[in-house]
C-alpha cells in the first residue's frame, strides 16, 4: 500500500470527489433533462433517487474502494476471490469510456465558447442569433472535432501529472468560485420579468407528467451527476485514508452536487421563460441561454470568460475522475506504466469522442436504435449501465461482503461511533435501492402498462 497514492488531506479527498460529481452533469445536463422531462415531476423523482438510492450506492462504492485500496477489478477480486463479481468492473470501465467520449465533446463546446468569449464574439446578438450560432458550430465538419481533441489532450496532460499534484490541486480552489458565480447569475435571473414561471416549471410538479421516460431519465441523471454505478468514486475512495468518515463524506457529496444542479436550474429556467424560449430544447439549451445572460449583465465580457473558464475546470475534474477508472485498472491489473495506461485511455476516447463530435453534423444520420452515437452513448451509459452497476455494488456490499469488513469500514476500524443513520442506510443498501432501480427499469420497459 505504501507506494500507492493517497489524497493528502480529508478536505482534499472530499474536494476531489465533489469535483468528480460536479460538472457538466449539473450545469448542462440537469437543466436540459429537466426541460425535456417536464420540470417539477422530474425534479421530484431526481431528488428521491439522489437521497434514497444515490447515497446508499455512494457508501457502497466507498466501502469497496477504501476497504481494498485497489482499482475496481482488483478490489472485487480481493473481496470475492474465485467468483465472477469482477465482471461488474468491465461494465463500469466500458461505461466510463463511453461517457468520456461524449462528455469530451461537450467539454469541447465549452472550450469553443470560452474562445468566443475571449475574442468578444459572444455579445451583442439576439436570442435567435445565439441559436443559429450554436447550430452552425456543432454541425461544422471539423470544428467540434478539433476542440474535442484539444480537450482530450489537456485531460491527458493533467492525468499524466498523477493523483496528488494534478487532481487535488485543481479541485481545491475551483469549486468554491464556481459556486459563488452561480449565485451572482441567479440574482440576475430572478430579477427578470417572468422569472416566476421558470421557477414554477422547475419546482411545481405536475404529476400528470410522470411517465416511464421521466422516471428513467431522472434516475439516470442522478447516477450520472453523482458519478456512481461505474466505480468512479470507488476508485477515488481507494485513495482515501482509513480515517476518512465514509457516511459523512457521502452525504456531503450528494448534498453539494444536488445544490449545484438546483442552482443551475434556478439560473436557467427564469431566463428560458423570460425570453420565451423552449425548455425542451435539449443539449443545446444552456449554450443558447448563457450568452444571453452574460450580455445583459454589466461587465458581460468578464462574466462570460470567467464562467466558461470555471465550467471548463468543473468538467476537467470530472473527466479526470472518469479516466482514472480505466487508468488504475490498466496499471494495476495489466501492469502498464501510468503513461501507457493514460495513453490507452486517451486513445480510445479520441476515436469515439471524434465520432460523437460529428453526431450533430456529418454523422447526424448515422443512427443506432434511432439514436446518434452521441445520444446512444449518453443514454446507454447513464440510463442503463450506471443504474445496473448501482444494483451490483449495493447488492455486493449489502449481502456479499464479510460483516467484519463492512463494520471496519463504516466505523473506521472502530475509531468512530456507530451512526444513528447506519440502520436506515443498510436497509436502503440491502433492499430499498436495488428494488427502486429494478422497479424503475421495469416501469421503463413498459411492464406496468401491460399489468394495469
Ligand atoms: N458527475 C459528472 C458530472 O456531473 C459526470 C461523471 C459521470 C463523472 C460519471 C464521472 C463519472 O458532470
Short mmCIF file of C-alpha atoms and ligand atoms in Angstrom, two decimals:
data_model
loop_
_atom_site.label_atom_id
_atom_site.label_comp_id
_atom_site.label_asym_id
_atom_site.label_seq_id
_atom_site.Cartn_x
_atom_site.Cartn_y
_atom_site.Cartn_z
CA UNK A 1 0.00 0.00 0.00
CA UNK A 2 2.74 2.42 0.91
CA UNK A 3 3.72 3.36 -2.63
CA UNK A 4 0.11 3.80 -3.75
CA UNK A 5 -1.04 7.41 -3.97
CA UNK A 6 -3.47 8.90 -1.45
CA UNK A 7 -5.28 12.20 -1.20
CA UNK A 8 -3.25 14.24 1.23
CA UNK A 9 -6.00 15.73 3.39
CA UNK A 10 -9.56 14.86 4.27
CA UNK A 11 -10.72 18.07 2.66
CA UNK A 12 -8.73 17.19 -0.45
CA UNK A 13 -10.47 13.83 -0.66
CA UNK A 14 -13.91 15.44 -0.38
CA UNK A 15 -13.00 18.23 -2.79
CA UNK A 16 -11.82 15.75 -5.39
CA UNK A 17 -14.96 13.60 -5.03
CA UNK A 18 -17.19 16.66 -5.24
CA UNK A 19 -15.05 17.76 -8.20
CA UNK A 20 -15.86 14.49 -9.92
CA UNK A 21 -19.56 14.78 -9.19
CA UNK A 22 -19.98 18.46 -10.04
CA UNK A 23 -19.52 19.11 -13.71
CA UNK A 24 -21.43 19.41 -16.92
CA UNK A 25 -23.91 16.96 -15.42
CA UNK A 26 -25.14 19.70 -13.12
CA UNK A 27 -24.88 22.75 -15.31
CA UNK A 28 -25.51 21.37 -18.79
CA UNK A 29 -27.28 18.01 -18.45
CA UNK A 30 -29.53 18.66 -15.44
CA UNK A 31 -31.36 21.69 -16.90
CA UNK A 32 -31.81 20.05 -20.27
CA UNK A 33 -33.06 16.75 -18.83
CA UNK A 34 -35.40 18.64 -16.50
CA UNK A 35 -36.51 20.68 -19.51
CA UNK A 36 -37.35 17.74 -21.78
CA UNK A 37 -38.90 15.76 -18.92
CA UNK A 38 -41.43 18.25 -17.69
CA UNK A 39 -39.66 20.12 -14.87
CA UNK A 40 -41.11 19.63 -11.39
CA UNK A 41 -42.15 15.98 -11.79
CA UNK A 42 -38.64 15.14 -12.96
CA UNK A 43 -37.08 17.05 -10.07
CA UNK A 44 -39.14 15.15 -7.52
CA UNK A 45 -38.02 11.73 -8.77
CA UNK A 46 -34.48 13.01 -9.21
CA UNK A 47 -34.19 14.15 -5.59
CA UNK A 48 -35.76 10.93 -4.34
CA UNK A 49 -33.18 8.95 -6.34
CA UNK A 50 -30.25 11.05 -5.08
CA UNK A 51 -31.03 10.55 -1.42
CA UNK A 52 -32.61 7.12 -1.26
CA UNK A 53 -30.63 5.37 -3.98
CA UNK A 54 -27.62 7.63 -4.60
CA UNK A 55 -26.26 7.92 -1.06
CA UNK A 56 -26.52 4.15 -0.45
CA UNK A 57 -24.68 3.46 -3.70
CA UNK A 58 -22.02 6.08 -2.89
CA UNK A 59 -21.41 4.47 0.50
CA UNK A 60 -21.26 1.02 -1.13
CA UNK A 61 -18.62 2.20 -3.59
CA UNK A 62 -16.72 3.95 -0.79
CA UNK A 63 -16.66 0.76 1.28
CA UNK A 64 -15.31 -1.36 -1.57
CA UNK A 65 -12.72 1.21 -2.70
CA UNK A 66 -11.43 2.40 0.66
CA UNK A 67 -11.54 -1.10 2.12
CA UNK A 68 -9.23 -2.54 -0.51
CA UNK A 69 -7.24 0.47 -1.77
CA UNK A 70 -7.39 -1.12 -5.20
CA UNK A 71 -8.79 -0.45 -8.67
CA UNK A 72 -12.30 -1.80 -9.22
CA UNK A 73 -11.35 -5.16 -10.74
CA UNK A 74 -8.61 -5.74 -8.16
CA UNK A 75 -10.98 -4.79 -5.35
CA UNK A 76 -13.72 -7.20 -6.45
CA UNK A 77 -11.18 -9.97 -6.98
CA UNK A 78 -9.83 -9.43 -3.47
CA UNK A 79 -13.24 -9.35 -1.80
CA UNK A 80 -14.83 -12.14 -3.85
CA UNK A 81 -11.98 -14.41 -4.94
CA UNK A 82 -12.77 -17.12 -7.43
CA UNK A 83 -16.15 -15.60 -8.39
CA UNK A 84 -17.40 -13.68 -11.39
CA UNK A 85 -18.06 -10.48 -9.38
CA UNK A 86 -15.14 -8.72 -11.02
CA UNK A 87 -17.03 -8.82 -14.31
CA UNK A 88 -19.04 -5.91 -12.95
CA UNK A 89 -15.88 -3.86 -13.29
CA UNK A 90 -15.77 -4.38 -17.06
CA UNK A 91 -19.18 -2.81 -17.47
CA UNK A 92 -18.03 0.15 -15.38
CA UNK A 93 -14.87 0.57 -17.42
CA UNK A 94 -16.86 0.40 -20.67
CA UNK A 95 -19.35 2.96 -19.31
CA UNK A 96 -16.53 5.27 -18.24
CA UNK A 97 -15.03 5.23 -21.73
CA UNK A 98 -18.41 5.85 -23.33
CA UNK A 99 -19.08 8.77 -21.02
CA UNK A 100 -15.60 10.17 -21.52
CA UNK A 101 -16.20 10.09 -25.29
CA UNK A 102 -19.41 12.10 -25.42
CA UNK A 103 -18.56 14.23 -22.40
CA UNK A 104 -15.37 15.42 -24.08
CA UNK A 105 -17.46 16.65 -26.98
CA UNK A 106 -19.46 18.93 -24.68
CA UNK A 107 -16.21 19.98 -23.00
CA UNK A 108 -15.02 20.86 -26.49
CA UNK A 109 -18.11 23.08 -26.93
CA UNK A 110 -17.15 24.77 -23.66
CA UNK A 111 -13.64 25.44 -24.94
CA UNK A 112 -15.06 26.85 -28.18
CA UNK A 113 -17.38 29.13 -26.20
CA UNK A 114 -14.52 30.18 -23.96
CA UNK A 115 -12.59 31.07 -27.09
CA UNK A 116 -15.54 33.00 -28.48
CA UNK A 117 -16.00 34.76 -25.13
CA UNK A 118 -12.34 35.81 -25.03
CA UNK A 119 -12.41 37.10 -28.58
CA UNK A 120 -15.55 39.09 -27.75
CA UNK A 121 -17.85 37.27 -30.20
CA UNK A 122 -20.34 36.26 -27.58
CA UNK A 123 -22.08 39.54 -27.01
CA UNK A 124 -24.44 41.74 -28.98
CA UNK A 125 -26.67 39.08 -30.52
CA UNK A 126 -30.36 38.30 -30.37
CA UNK A 127 -31.73 35.05 -28.95
CA UNK A 128 -32.27 33.72 -32.47
CA UNK A 129 -28.71 34.53 -33.42
CA UNK A 130 -27.36 32.58 -30.47
CA UNK A 131 -29.35 29.55 -31.59
CA UNK A 132 -28.05 29.87 -35.11
CA UNK A 133 -24.52 30.32 -33.83
CA UNK A 134 -24.65 27.14 -31.77
CA UNK A 135 -26.32 25.16 -34.56
CA UNK A 136 -23.70 26.29 -37.03
CA UNK A 137 -20.86 25.37 -34.73
CA UNK A 138 -21.96 21.86 -33.71
CA UNK A 139 -22.77 20.86 -37.27
CA UNK A 140 -19.47 22.16 -38.64
CA UNK A 141 -17.49 19.36 -40.36
CA UNK A 142 -14.35 19.68 -38.25
CA UNK A 143 -14.51 22.42 -35.61
CA UNK A 144 -16.21 20.34 -32.88
CA UNK A 145 -13.72 17.52 -33.53
CA UNK A 146 -10.81 19.90 -33.18
CA UNK A 147 -11.96 21.13 -29.77
CA UNK A 148 -12.76 17.62 -28.56
CA UNK A 149 -9.25 16.51 -29.47
CA UNK A 150 -7.74 19.56 -27.83
CA UNK A 151 -9.73 18.94 -24.68
CA UNK A 152 -8.64 15.31 -24.52
CA UNK A 153 -5.01 16.41 -24.86
CA UNK A 154 -5.40 18.71 -21.85
CA UNK A 155 -7.09 15.90 -19.94
CA UNK A 156 -4.16 13.64 -20.83
CA UNK A 157 -1.69 16.19 -19.58
CA UNK A 158 -3.41 16.61 -16.20
CA UNK A 159 -3.67 12.84 -15.75
CA UNK A 160 -0.03 12.33 -16.54
CA UNK A 161 0.91 14.51 -13.59
CA UNK A 162 -0.65 11.98 -11.24
CA UNK A 163 -3.13 11.98 -8.49
CA UNK A 164 -1.92 14.47 -5.89
CA UNK A 165 -0.38 17.25 -7.87
CA UNK A 166 -2.84 17.25 -10.74
CA UNK A 167 -6.26 16.34 -9.49
CA UNK A 168 -6.27 17.54 -5.93
CA UNK A 169 -4.80 20.95 -6.59
CA UNK A 170 -7.16 21.88 -9.38
CA UNK A 171 -10.23 20.71 -7.47
CA UNK A 172 -9.44 22.55 -4.28
CA UNK A 173 -9.74 26.09 -5.46
CA UNK A 174 -12.07 25.98 -8.48
CA UNK A 175 -15.19 24.58 -6.88
CA UNK A 176 -15.94 27.39 -4.40
CA UNK A 177 -15.55 30.04 -7.09
CA UNK A 178 -17.97 28.26 -9.38
CA UNK A 179 -20.49 28.14 -6.58
CA UNK A 180 -20.25 31.88 -5.94
CA UNK A 181 -20.54 32.85 -9.57
CA UNK A 182 -23.72 30.79 -9.94
CA UNK A 183 -25.19 32.83 -7.11
CA UNK A 184 -24.41 36.09 -8.92
CA UNK A 185 -26.14 34.86 -12.08
CA UNK A 186 -29.14 33.69 -10.10
CA UNK A 187 -29.64 37.13 -8.60
CA UNK A 188 -29.77 38.50 -12.13
CA UNK A 189 -32.04 35.74 -13.46
CA UNK A 190 -34.54 36.19 -10.66
CA UNK A 191 -34.99 39.86 -11.42
CA UNK A 192 -36.16 39.18 -14.98
CA UNK A 193 -39.84 39.64 -15.83
CA UNK A 194 -41.48 36.23 -15.93
CA UNK A 195 -38.84 34.62 -13.70
CA UNK A 196 -41.60 33.13 -11.55
CA UNK A 197 -42.81 30.98 -14.47
CA UNK A 198 -39.37 29.43 -14.69
CA UNK A 199 -39.35 28.64 -11.01
CA UNK A 200 -42.85 27.19 -11.22
CA UNK A 201 -41.76 24.94 -14.08
CA UNK A 202 -38.85 23.63 -12.03
CA UNK A 203 -40.41 23.35 -8.61
CA UNK A 204 -44.13 22.71 -9.06
CA UNK A 205 -44.56 19.07 -10.00
CA UNK A 206 -47.27 18.33 -12.49
CA UNK A 207 -47.99 14.72 -11.59
CA UNK A 208 -49.64 14.01 -14.91
CA UNK A 209 -46.16 14.39 -16.42
CA UNK A 210 -44.77 11.35 -14.62
CA UNK A 211 -44.07 8.66 -17.17
CA UNK A 212 -41.60 5.79 -17.66
CA UNK A 213 -39.42 8.11 -19.73
CA UNK A 214 -39.33 10.73 -16.98
CA UNK A 215 -38.55 8.17 -14.25
CA UNK A 216 -35.73 6.55 -16.23
CA UNK A 217 -34.36 9.97 -17.15
CA UNK A 218 -34.39 11.19 -13.55
CA UNK A 219 -32.74 8.04 -12.23
CA UNK A 220 -30.09 8.15 -14.97
CA UNK A 221 -29.44 11.81 -14.23
CA UNK A 222 -28.96 11.05 -10.52
CA UNK A 223 -26.41 8.33 -11.31
CA UNK A 224 -24.64 10.44 -13.90
CA UNK A 225 -24.49 13.53 -11.76
CA UNK A 226 -23.20 11.72 -8.69
CA UNK A 227 -20.65 9.80 -10.81
CA UNK A 228 -21.91 6.49 -9.41
CA UNK A 229 -22.56 2.99 -10.70
CA UNK A 230 -19.40 2.82 -12.79
CA UNK A 231 -16.85 2.65 -9.96
CA UNK A 232 -15.63 6.19 -10.42
CA UNK A 233 -15.97 7.13 -6.79
CA UNK A 234 -14.96 3.62 -5.82
CA UNK A 235 -11.65 4.37 -7.50
CA UNK A 236 -11.38 7.75 -5.75
CA UNK A 237 -12.23 6.12 -2.41
CA UNK A 238 -9.31 3.77 -2.95
CA UNK A 239 -7.14 6.86 -2.46
CA UNK A 240 -8.93 7.80 0.80
CA UNK A 241 -7.26 7.41 4.16
CA UNK A 242 -8.54 4.89 6.68
CA UNK A 243 -9.62 7.77 8.89
CA UNK A 244 -11.93 9.47 6.35
CA UNK A 245 -15.57 9.25 7.51
CA UNK A 246 -17.42 7.46 4.71
CA UNK A 247 -21.05 8.15 5.55
CA UNK A 248 -20.42 11.81 6.19
CA UNK A 249 -18.38 12.22 3.02
CA UNK A 250 -21.14 10.53 1.01
CA UNK A 251 -23.75 12.92 2.35
CA UNK A 252 -21.60 15.99 1.71
CA UNK A 253 -21.02 14.91 -1.89
CA UNK A 254 -24.72 14.21 -2.55
CA UNK A 255 -25.91 17.45 -0.97
CA UNK A 256 -23.38 19.69 -2.70
CA UNK A 257 -23.91 18.05 -6.06
CA UNK A 258 -27.68 18.44 -5.81
CA UNK A 259 -27.31 22.03 -4.68
CA UNK A 260 -25.24 22.92 -7.74
CA UNK A 261 -27.79 21.26 -10.03
CA UNK A 262 -30.62 23.18 -8.37
CA UNK A 263 -28.73 26.46 -8.56
CA UNK A 264 -28.13 25.84 -12.20
CA UNK A 265 -31.85 25.19 -12.76
CA UNK A 266 -32.75 28.33 -10.80
CA UNK A 267 -30.39 30.26 -13.06
CA UNK A 268 -31.51 28.77 -16.38
CA UNK A 269 -35.30 28.41 -16.25
CA UNK A 270 -36.22 32.01 -15.37
CA UNK A 271 -34.19 33.11 -18.39
CA UNK A 272 -35.80 30.47 -20.62
CA UNK A 273 -39.30 31.63 -19.70
CA UNK A 274 -38.49 35.29 -19.62
CA UNK A 275 -37.09 35.20 -23.17
CA UNK A 276 -39.90 32.99 -24.43
CA UNK A 277 -37.55 30.11 -25.25
CA UNK A 278 -38.39 26.41 -25.13
CA UNK A 279 -37.39 24.40 -22.04
CA UNK A 280 -37.43 21.25 -24.21
CA UNK A 281 -34.52 22.45 -26.34
CA UNK A 282 -32.29 19.51 -25.29
CA UNK A 283 -28.49 19.51 -25.25
CA UNK A 284 -28.28 22.97 -26.78
CA UNK A 285 -30.36 24.60 -24.01
CA UNK A 286 -27.66 26.15 -21.84
CA UNK A 287 -25.47 27.09 -24.79
CA UNK A 288 -28.22 29.28 -26.14
CA UNK A 289 -29.26 30.69 -22.79
CA UNK A 290 -25.98 31.50 -21.11
CA UNK A 291 -24.58 34.04 -23.60
CA UNK A 292 -27.88 35.85 -23.26
CA UNK A 293 -27.43 36.10 -19.52
CA UNK A 294 -23.92 37.47 -19.86
CA UNK A 295 -24.69 40.18 -22.32
CA UNK A 296 -27.40 41.62 -20.12
CA UNK A 297 -25.08 41.93 -17.16
CA UNK A 298 -22.78 44.89 -16.61
CA UNK A 299 -19.26 43.62 -17.34
CA UNK A 300 -20.67 40.88 -19.57
CA UNK A 301 -17.31 40.19 -21.19
CA UNK A 302 -15.73 39.46 -17.84
CA UNK A 303 -18.61 37.22 -16.71
CA UNK A 304 -18.68 35.18 -19.87
CA UNK A 305 -14.94 34.49 -19.85
CA UNK A 306 -14.95 33.69 -16.15
CA UNK A 307 -17.97 31.42 -16.38
CA UNK A 308 -16.73 29.29 -19.26
CA UNK A 309 -13.32 29.09 -17.62
CA UNK A 310 -14.85 27.76 -14.42
CA UNK A 311 -17.11 25.40 -16.32
CA UNK A 312 -14.03 24.13 -18.06
CA UNK A 313 -12.37 23.39 -14.72
CA UNK A 314 -15.52 21.82 -13.31
CA UNK A 315 -15.64 19.49 -16.28
CA UNK A 316 -12.00 18.57 -16.28
CA UNK A 317 -12.20 17.45 -12.65
CA UNK A 318 -14.97 15.14 -13.87
CA UNK A 319 -13.15 13.79 -16.92
CA UNK A 320 -10.02 13.04 -14.95
CA UNK A 321 -12.11 11.10 -12.46
CA UNK A 322 -13.80 9.01 -15.13
CA UNK A 323 -10.44 8.39 -16.82
CA UNK A 324 -8.93 7.26 -13.53
CA UNK A 325 -11.16 4.15 -13.55
CA UNK A 326 -9.56 2.62 -16.61
CA UNK A 327 -6.11 4.04 -15.88
CA UNK A 328 -5.94 2.45 -12.42
CA UNK A 329 -7.30 -0.76 -13.98
CA UNK A 330 -4.69 -0.87 -16.76
CA UNK A 331 -1.90 0.00 -14.33
CA UNK A 332 -2.72 -2.45 -11.60
CA UNK A 333 -4.30 -5.35 -13.49
CA UNK A 334 -2.24 -5.14 -16.68
CA UNK A 335 0.96 -3.78 -15.19
CA UNK A 336 1.12 -0.78 -17.53
CA UNK A 337 3.03 2.36 -16.63
CA UNK A 338 0.89 5.39 -15.79
CA UNK A 339 1.99 6.96 -19.05
CA UNK A 340 0.96 3.96 -21.14
CA UNK A 341 -2.34 3.48 -19.28
CA UNK A 342 -3.19 7.15 -19.77
CA UNK A 343 -2.32 6.91 -23.46
CA UNK A 344 -4.61 3.90 -23.99
CA UNK A 345 -7.46 5.68 -22.20
CA UNK A 346 -6.97 8.85 -24.24
CA UNK A 347 -6.55 6.90 -27.49
CA UNK A 348 -9.92 5.19 -27.10
CA UNK A 349 -11.61 8.47 -26.19
CA UNK A 350 -10.02 10.21 -29.17
CA UNK A 351 -11.56 7.74 -31.62
CA UNK A 352 -15.04 7.60 -30.11
CA UNK A 353 -15.03 11.22 -28.99
CA UNK A 354 -14.34 12.38 -32.55
CA UNK A 355 -17.19 10.24 -33.86
CA UNK A 356 -19.53 11.62 -31.18
CA UNK A 357 -18.42 15.16 -32.05
CA UNK A 358 -19.74 14.62 -35.58
CA UNK A 359 -23.14 13.39 -34.36
CA UNK A 360 -24.67 16.84 -34.79
CA UNK A 361 -23.37 17.34 -38.30
CA UNK A 362 -21.77 14.92 -40.77
CA UNK A 363 -22.88 11.83 -38.81
CA UNK A 364 -26.29 13.07 -37.75
CA UNK A 365 -27.94 10.49 -39.99
CA UNK A 366 -25.87 7.63 -38.65
CA UNK A 367 -28.16 6.19 -36.00
CA UNK A 368 -28.32 3.00 -33.95
CA UNK A 369 -31.69 2.18 -32.30
CA UNK A 370 -32.81 5.56 -33.66
CA UNK A 371 -30.12 7.46 -31.76
CA UNK A 372 -26.96 9.19 -32.93
CA UNK A 373 -23.73 7.87 -31.45
CA UNK A 374 -23.62 10.79 -29.01
CA UNK A 375 -27.16 10.13 -27.79
CA UNK A 376 -26.67 6.38 -27.70
CA UNK A 377 -23.52 6.60 -25.56
CA UNK A 378 -25.24 9.04 -23.24
CA UNK A 379 -28.48 7.08 -22.95
CA UNK A 380 -26.98 3.59 -22.66
CA UNK A 381 -24.38 4.57 -20.09
CA UNK A 382 -26.39 6.90 -17.85
CA UNK A 383 -29.80 5.32 -18.00
CA UNK A 384 -28.89 1.64 -18.22
CA UNK A 385 -25.29 0.76 -17.34
CA UNK A 386 -24.87 3.04 -14.30
CA UNK A 387 -28.11 2.01 -12.55
CA UNK A 388 -27.25 -1.64 -13.28
CA UNK A 389 -23.81 -1.09 -11.76
CA UNK A 390 -25.53 0.55 -8.78
CA UNK A 391 -27.59 -2.59 -8.18
CA UNK A 392 -24.45 -4.72 -8.24
CA UNK A 393 -22.44 -2.53 -5.86
CA UNK A 394 -25.30 -2.18 -3.38
CA UNK A 395 -26.01 -5.89 -3.54
CA UNK A 396 -22.35 -6.75 -3.10
CA UNK A 397 -21.94 -4.58 0.00
CA UNK A 398 -25.38 -5.35 1.40
CA UNK A 399 -25.28 -9.12 1.05
CA UNK A 400 -21.94 -10.42 -0.03
CA UNK A 401 -19.05 -8.79 1.84
CA UNK A 402 -17.88 -10.02 5.18
CA UNK A 403 -19.72 -8.37 8.12
CA UNK A 404 -16.48 -7.63 9.90
CA UNK A 405 -15.05 -5.89 6.85
CA UNK A 406 -18.17 -3.76 6.47
CA UNK A 407 -18.11 -2.88 10.14
CA UNK A 408 -14.49 -1.81 9.97
CA UNK A 409 -15.24 0.45 7.03
CA UNK A 410 -18.33 2.09 8.47
CA UNK A 411 -16.67 2.75 11.85
CA UNK A 412 -13.17 3.45 10.53
CA UNK A 413 -11.82 0.37 12.24
CA UNK A 414 -13.75 1.01 15.42
CA UNK A 415 -12.39 4.52 15.90
CA UNK A 416 -15.71 6.32 15.34
CA UNK A 417 -19.04 5.65 16.99
CA UNK A 418 -21.85 3.89 15.15
CA UNK A 419 -24.03 6.50 13.49
CA UNK A 420 -27.80 6.52 14.06
CA UNK A 421 -28.09 6.55 10.29
CA UNK A 422 -26.40 3.23 9.92
CA UNK A 423 -29.54 1.09 10.20
CA UNK A 424 -31.63 3.07 7.69
CA UNK A 425 -28.62 3.22 5.40
CA UNK A 426 -28.10 -0.53 5.48
CA UNK A 427 -31.81 -1.02 4.82
CA UNK A 428 -31.51 1.15 1.73
CA UNK A 429 -28.34 -0.61 0.56
CA UNK A 430 -29.79 -4.09 1.00
CA UNK A 431 -33.41 -3.69 -0.02
CA UNK A 432 -34.58 -0.28 -1.00
CA UNK A 433 -32.01 0.95 -3.52
CA UNK A 434 -31.85 -2.26 -5.60
CA UNK A 435 -35.66 -2.54 -5.61
CA UNK A 436 -36.21 1.06 -6.67
CA UNK A 437 -33.76 0.67 -9.55
CA UNK A 438 -35.40 -2.56 -10.67
CA UNK A 439 -38.91 -1.07 -10.39
CA UNK A 440 -37.90 1.96 -12.46
CA UNK A 441 -36.34 -0.34 -15.06
CA UNK A 442 -39.48 -2.46 -15.27
CA UNK A 443 -41.62 0.66 -15.43
CA UNK A 444 -39.35 1.93 -18.20
CA UNK A 445 -39.77 -1.28 -20.15
CA UNK A 446 -43.49 -0.69 -20.07
CA UNK A 447 -44.13 -3.74 -17.90
CA UNK A 448 -46.58 -1.96 -15.65
CA UNK A 449 -48.64 -0.76 -18.59
CA UNK A 450 -49.16 -4.37 -19.51
CA UNK A 451 -50.36 -5.13 -15.97
CA UNK A 452 -52.62 -2.14 -15.44
N1 LIG B 1 -20.80 13.55 -12.46
C1 LIG B 1 -20.16 14.18 -13.55
C2 LIG B 1 -20.95 15.45 -13.89
O1 LIG B 1 -21.94 15.71 -13.31
C3 LIG B 1 -20.05 13.30 -14.76
C4 LIG B 1 -19.41 11.99 -14.46
C5 LIG B 1 -20.10 10.82 -14.73
C6 LIG B 1 -18.14 11.93 -13.93
C7 LIG B 1 -19.52 9.60 -14.45
C8 LIG B 1 -17.55 10.71 -13.66
C9 LIG B 1 -18.25 9.55 -13.92
O2 LIG B 1 -20.58 16.18 -14.74
#
